[in-house]
């Protein structure tokens, strides 16, 4: 009972902003971010771009060719994404440039001269923030390689992973679970290498299931969302914006000592050892 009263009192304090630290906010003004893998306005990549833009960052986007790129650019040009581009202050997220992106190369020598990393370097010189939001590329090294030239000292990189990297998710196959495991390993290795060489922080977000266009290719994403809702400690729908906000924090100065981490943004589902809706509990 005492604990419940404490929680209630703490919640009311937070809700009323009592004791909050004014000025403790995410500030990315003057920072340039490249988000790799944005193809529409309903995925985590788009949500991250919006959160970074809301914090003041300049946004560059890379998207798949040829179909996704054409559709995305046309939708932007015709204003079809204007509603989704709205930021908390009422303004629209500005995307400085959209780049054609193909990250599927088996060997470094296969990368063409006009590969996106070189194009961004030629156009802007450097970036401060790199977001790896590619859902179905078999290689991660080509995007991560941008860290070698593009990121300023003290920059930050972030990727998106999934709990199938460490848990069995029946039906989540095709090499994706092993790819996510490799991505998390790369995150730790790059955190050391990029941290030592340029003080660049590298983290990954293990996000819960979202019914994005990319996720629907899995085939049973709606069941995954339902399972998460029924079994996560915080029983609510996971919003893309929540992942976007976590990403903004991780690439900001507020997370200056956070690197090499897998950060779970999944309403706590990763902590569960037994499904609460299991028939064995009834």
Short mmCIF file of C-alpha atoms in Angstrom, two decimals:
data_model
loop_
_atom_site.label_atom_id
_atom_site.label_comp_id
_atom_site.label_asym_id
_atom_site.label_seq_id
_atom_site.Cartn_x
_atom_site.Cartn_y
_atom_site.Cartn_z
CA UNK A 1 0.00 0.00 0.00
CA UNK A 2 2.83 2.41 0.85
CA UNK A 3 4.46 1.64 -2.50
CA UNK A 4 1.20 2.34 -4.36
CA UNK A 5 0.87 5.69 -2.59
CA UNK A 6 4.46 6.53 -3.50
CA UNK A 7 3.87 5.69 -7.16
CA UNK A 8 0.67 7.74 -7.23
CA UNK A 9 2.42 10.72 -5.67
CA UNK A 10 5.38 10.40 -8.05
CA UNK A 11 3.07 10.20 -11.05
CA UNK A 12 1.18 13.32 -9.99
CA UNK A 13 4.48 15.15 -9.56
CA UNK A 14 5.57 14.23 -13.07
CA UNK A 15 2.19 15.08 -14.58
CA UNK A 16 2.24 18.46 -12.88
CA UNK A 17 5.86 19.13 -13.85
CA UNK A 18 6.70 19.80 -10.21
CA UNK A 19 10.40 19.48 -9.57
CA UNK A 20 11.17 19.22 -13.28
CA UNK A 21 14.43 20.70 -14.58
CA UNK A 22 13.60 23.59 -16.89
CA UNK A 23 15.93 23.74 -19.86
CA UNK A 24 16.77 20.04 -19.79
CA UNK A 25 15.69 19.39 -23.33
CA UNK A 26 16.97 17.61 -26.41
CA UNK A 27 18.74 20.19 -28.56
CA UNK A 28 20.06 19.10 -31.96
CA UNK A 29 20.23 22.53 -33.55
CA UNK A 30 23.13 22.78 -35.96
CA UNK A 31 23.32 18.98 -36.34
CA UNK A 32 22.91 17.19 -39.66
CA UNK A 33 21.32 13.72 -39.66
CA UNK A 34 21.22 11.09 -42.39
CA UNK A 35 18.41 8.55 -42.02
CA UNK A 36 18.97 5.48 -44.19
CA UNK A 37 15.89 3.48 -45.10
CA UNK A 38 12.92 5.87 -45.07
CA UNK A 39 10.41 4.84 -47.72
CA UNK A 40 7.07 6.08 -46.34
CA UNK A 41 5.55 7.90 -43.40
CA UNK A 42 4.46 5.00 -41.19
CA UNK A 43 7.70 3.36 -40.15
CA UNK A 44 10.28 3.89 -37.44
CA UNK A 45 12.67 5.65 -39.81
CA UNK A 46 10.14 8.40 -40.50
CA UNK A 47 9.31 8.73 -36.81
CA UNK A 48 13.00 9.09 -35.94
CA UNK A 49 13.44 11.71 -38.66
CA UNK A 50 10.54 13.71 -37.21
CA UNK A 51 11.86 13.54 -33.67
CA UNK A 52 15.31 14.67 -34.79
CA UNK A 53 13.76 17.48 -36.84
CA UNK A 54 11.63 18.55 -33.88
CA UNK A 55 14.85 18.82 -31.86
CA UNK A 56 16.33 21.08 -34.53
CA UNK A 57 18.41 18.73 -36.70
CA UNK A 58 18.73 19.06 -40.47
CA UNK A 59 17.35 15.95 -42.17
CA UNK A 60 18.80 13.99 -45.08
CA UNK A 61 17.08 10.79 -46.21
CA UNK A 62 18.15 7.74 -48.18
CA UNK A 63 15.50 5.45 -49.66
CA UNK A 64 15.35 2.35 -51.84
CA UNK A 65 15.46 2.51 -55.62
CA UNK A 66 13.69 2.54 -57.96
CA UNK A 67 10.08 2.14 -56.82
CA UNK A 68 10.28 3.43 -53.24
CA UNK A 69 12.34 6.44 -54.24
CA UNK A 70 9.93 7.53 -56.95
CA UNK A 71 6.84 7.06 -54.79
CA UNK A 72 8.43 8.81 -51.81
CA UNK A 73 9.64 11.83 -53.78
CA UNK A 74 6.34 12.15 -55.62
CA UNK A 75 4.38 12.00 -52.37
CA UNK A 76 6.58 14.69 -50.86
CA UNK A 77 6.30 16.94 -53.90
CA UNK A 78 2.52 16.66 -54.11
CA UNK A 79 2.00 17.34 -50.42
CA UNK A 80 0.60 13.91 -49.64
CA UNK A 81 2.90 13.64 -46.63
CA UNK A 82 2.26 17.14 -45.28
CA UNK A 83 -0.03 15.96 -42.52
CA UNK A 84 2.56 13.41 -41.40
CA UNK A 85 5.31 16.04 -41.59
CA UNK A 86 3.71 18.18 -38.88
CA UNK A 87 5.95 18.76 -35.89
CA UNK A 88 4.81 19.56 -32.33
CA UNK A 89 5.24 23.30 -32.94
CA UNK A 90 2.95 23.18 -35.97
CA UNK A 91 5.67 23.54 -38.60
CA UNK A 92 6.43 20.91 -41.23
CA UNK A 93 9.50 18.71 -41.14
CA UNK A 94 11.87 19.81 -43.87
CA UNK A 95 13.89 17.18 -45.73
CA UNK A 96 16.93 18.87 -47.23
CA UNK A 97 17.62 16.10 -49.73
CA UNK A 98 16.48 12.59 -50.63
CA UNK A 99 19.15 10.20 -51.89
CA UNK A 100 18.75 6.95 -53.84
CA UNK A 101 20.05 4.24 -51.55
CA UNK A 102 21.16 0.69 -52.29
CA UNK A 103 23.01 -0.99 -49.44
CA UNK A 104 23.03 -4.50 -50.91
CA UNK A 105 26.68 -5.17 -51.79
CA UNK A 106 28.58 -8.33 -50.91
CA UNK A 107 32.04 -6.80 -51.24
CA UNK A 108 33.46 -3.32 -50.78
CA UNK A 109 34.78 -3.30 -54.37
CA UNK A 110 31.18 -3.75 -55.61
CA UNK A 111 30.16 -0.37 -54.21
CA UNK A 112 29.77 2.11 -57.13
CA UNK A 113 31.61 5.42 -57.18
CA UNK A 114 28.35 7.33 -56.79
CA UNK A 115 27.39 5.34 -53.69
CA UNK A 116 25.25 7.39 -51.33
CA UNK A 117 27.97 7.91 -48.74
CA UNK A 118 30.23 9.60 -51.27
CA UNK A 119 27.33 11.70 -52.58
CA UNK A 120 26.49 12.98 -49.11
CA UNK A 121 30.16 13.72 -48.49
CA UNK A 122 30.39 15.71 -51.72
CA UNK A 123 27.20 17.66 -50.99
CA UNK A 124 27.65 18.40 -47.29
CA UNK A 125 31.13 17.35 -46.23
CA UNK A 126 30.04 15.60 -43.06
CA UNK A 127 27.12 14.51 -40.92
CA UNK A 128 26.65 14.47 -37.18
CA UNK A 129 24.05 11.71 -36.85
CA UNK A 130 23.62 8.44 -38.74
CA UNK A 131 20.43 6.38 -38.47
CA UNK A 132 20.45 2.85 -39.87
CA UNK A 133 16.80 2.02 -40.50
CA UNK A 134 17.14 -0.58 -43.25
CA UNK A 135 14.70 -3.42 -42.79
CA UNK A 136 15.76 -5.95 -45.39
CA UNK A 137 19.35 -5.32 -46.47
CA UNK A 138 21.61 -8.37 -45.97
CA UNK A 139 24.65 -6.19 -45.29
CA UNK A 140 25.11 -3.55 -42.63
CA UNK A 141 28.72 -2.68 -43.28
CA UNK A 142 28.10 -0.36 -46.22
CA UNK A 143 25.92 2.00 -44.20
CA UNK A 144 28.15 1.77 -41.14
CA UNK A 145 31.12 2.59 -43.37
CA UNK A 146 29.89 6.18 -43.55
CA UNK A 147 31.22 6.51 -40.01
CA UNK A 148 34.74 6.32 -41.38
CA UNK A 149 34.52 9.57 -43.26
CA UNK A 150 31.32 11.39 -42.63
CA UNK A 151 30.68 11.74 -38.94
CA UNK A 152 32.23 14.59 -37.04
CA UNK A 153 34.11 13.85 -33.86
CA UNK A 154 31.57 13.45 -31.11
CA UNK A 155 28.82 12.32 -33.50
CA UNK A 156 26.35 9.51 -32.93
CA UNK A 157 24.95 6.56 -34.82
CA UNK A 158 21.91 4.47 -34.14
CA UNK A 159 20.24 1.42 -35.71
CA UNK A 160 17.08 -0.60 -35.28
CA UNK A 161 17.14 -4.20 -34.15
CA UNK A 162 14.56 -6.70 -32.89
CA UNK A 163 14.40 -9.17 -30.04
CA UNK A 164 14.55 -12.09 -32.52
CA UNK A 165 18.31 -11.51 -32.33
CA UNK A 166 18.31 -13.22 -28.92
CA UNK A 167 14.95 -15.01 -28.61
CA UNK A 168 13.16 -17.55 -30.78
CA UNK A 169 10.39 -15.90 -32.81
CA UNK A 170 8.71 -18.70 -34.81
CA UNK A 171 8.23 -17.65 -38.41
CA UNK A 172 10.70 -14.77 -38.24
CA UNK A 173 13.19 -16.41 -40.55
CA UNK A 174 14.92 -15.85 -43.85
CA UNK A 175 18.12 -14.94 -42.08
CA UNK A 176 16.62 -11.85 -40.44
CA UNK A 177 17.14 -13.04 -36.87
CA UNK A 178 20.81 -13.79 -37.52
CA UNK A 179 21.17 -10.45 -39.33
CA UNK A 180 19.83 -8.63 -36.27
CA UNK A 181 22.23 -10.57 -34.05
CA UNK A 182 25.09 -9.50 -36.31
CA UNK A 183 23.84 -5.92 -36.20
CA UNK A 184 23.97 -5.91 -32.41
CA UNK A 185 27.48 -7.37 -32.48
CA UNK A 186 28.52 -4.69 -34.99
CA UNK A 187 27.06 -2.07 -32.67
CA UNK A 188 29.34 -3.12 -29.84
CA UNK A 189 32.44 -3.41 -32.02
CA UNK A 190 31.79 -0.07 -33.72
CA UNK A 191 31.11 1.59 -30.38
CA UNK A 192 34.70 0.74 -29.46
CA UNK A 193 36.32 1.51 -32.81
CA UNK A 194 34.42 4.70 -33.57
CA UNK A 195 34.54 5.77 -29.95
CA UNK A 196 38.30 5.44 -29.70
CA UNK A 197 39.03 7.03 -33.09
CA UNK A 198 36.48 9.87 -33.23
CA UNK A 199 34.48 9.79 -30.01
CA UNK A 200 31.42 8.67 -31.97
CA UNK A 201 28.75 6.86 -29.96
CA UNK A 202 26.99 3.84 -31.48
CA UNK A 203 23.78 2.33 -30.08
CA UNK A 204 20.85 0.28 -31.32
CA UNK A 205 17.17 0.32 -30.40
CA UNK A 206 15.36 -2.99 -30.03
CA UNK A 207 11.87 -1.83 -30.93
CA UNK A 208 8.62 -3.69 -30.45
CA UNK A 209 6.44 -4.71 -33.41
CA UNK A 210 4.86 -1.99 -35.57
CA UNK A 211 2.45 -2.49 -38.47
CA UNK A 212 4.62 -0.64 -41.00
CA UNK A 213 4.74 -1.53 -44.67
CA UNK A 214 8.13 -3.21 -44.25
CA UNK A 215 6.95 -5.20 -41.23
CA UNK A 216 3.89 -6.49 -43.07
CA UNK A 217 6.21 -8.51 -45.31
CA UNK A 218 6.75 -10.77 -42.28
CA UNK A 219 3.21 -12.03 -42.79
CA UNK A 220 1.96 -12.14 -39.21
CA UNK A 221 2.82 -8.71 -37.86
CA UNK A 222 -0.72 -8.11 -36.56
CA UNK A 223 -0.46 -11.22 -34.37
CA UNK A 224 2.90 -10.02 -33.08
CA UNK A 225 1.37 -6.66 -32.17
CA UNK A 226 -1.54 -8.38 -30.43
CA UNK A 227 0.82 -10.65 -28.50
CA UNK A 228 2.88 -7.68 -27.38
CA UNK A 229 -0.21 -5.77 -26.24
CA UNK A 230 -1.47 -8.71 -24.17
CA UNK A 231 1.84 -9.64 -22.58
CA UNK A 232 4.03 -6.54 -22.18
CA UNK A 233 4.28 -5.02 -18.67
CA UNK A 234 2.92 -1.73 -20.01
CA UNK A 235 -0.26 -2.79 -21.76
CA UNK A 236 -0.68 -0.25 -24.55
CA UNK A 237 -0.03 0.18 -28.25
CA UNK A 238 3.58 0.92 -29.10
CA UNK A 239 3.79 4.14 -31.12
CA UNK A 240 6.43 4.90 -33.72
CA UNK A 241 6.90 8.31 -32.10
CA UNK A 242 8.05 6.62 -28.89
CA UNK A 243 10.89 4.97 -30.78
CA UNK A 244 11.62 8.27 -32.51
CA UNK A 245 11.87 10.09 -29.18
CA UNK A 246 14.16 7.42 -27.73
CA UNK A 247 16.39 7.77 -30.77
CA UNK A 248 16.51 11.55 -30.38
CA UNK A 249 17.63 11.09 -26.79
CA UNK A 250 20.32 8.56 -27.71
CA UNK A 251 21.94 10.80 -30.35
CA UNK A 252 21.70 13.90 -28.16
CA UNK A 253 24.18 15.28 -25.61
CA UNK A 254 21.85 14.01 -22.87
CA UNK A 255 23.11 10.48 -23.66
CA UNK A 256 26.76 11.49 -23.88
CA UNK A 257 27.91 8.46 -21.85
CA UNK A 258 25.67 5.89 -23.54
CA UNK A 259 27.31 3.75 -26.24
CA UNK A 260 27.50 0.11 -27.27
CA UNK A 261 24.01 -0.45 -25.87
CA UNK A 262 20.89 -2.28 -26.99
CA UNK A 263 18.07 -0.06 -25.74
CA UNK A 264 14.66 -1.74 -25.56
CA UNK A 265 11.66 0.35 -26.59
CA UNK A 266 8.92 -2.28 -26.52
CA UNK A 267 6.71 -1.54 -23.50
CA UNK A 268 8.92 -3.94 -21.55
CA UNK A 269 8.05 -7.09 -23.50
CA UNK A 270 11.73 -8.13 -23.54
CA UNK A 271 11.62 -8.59 -19.75
CA UNK A 272 8.90 -11.25 -19.84
CA UNK A 273 9.83 -14.87 -19.29
CA UNK A 274 6.32 -16.29 -19.56
CA UNK A 275 3.36 -15.09 -21.60
CA UNK A 276 0.68 -13.80 -19.27
CA UNK A 277 -2.02 -15.09 -21.63
CA UNK A 278 -0.56 -18.58 -21.73
CA UNK A 279 -3.22 -21.31 -21.40
CA UNK A 280 -1.07 -22.93 -18.73
CA UNK A 281 -1.84 -20.02 -16.41
CA UNK A 282 -5.60 -20.33 -16.73
#
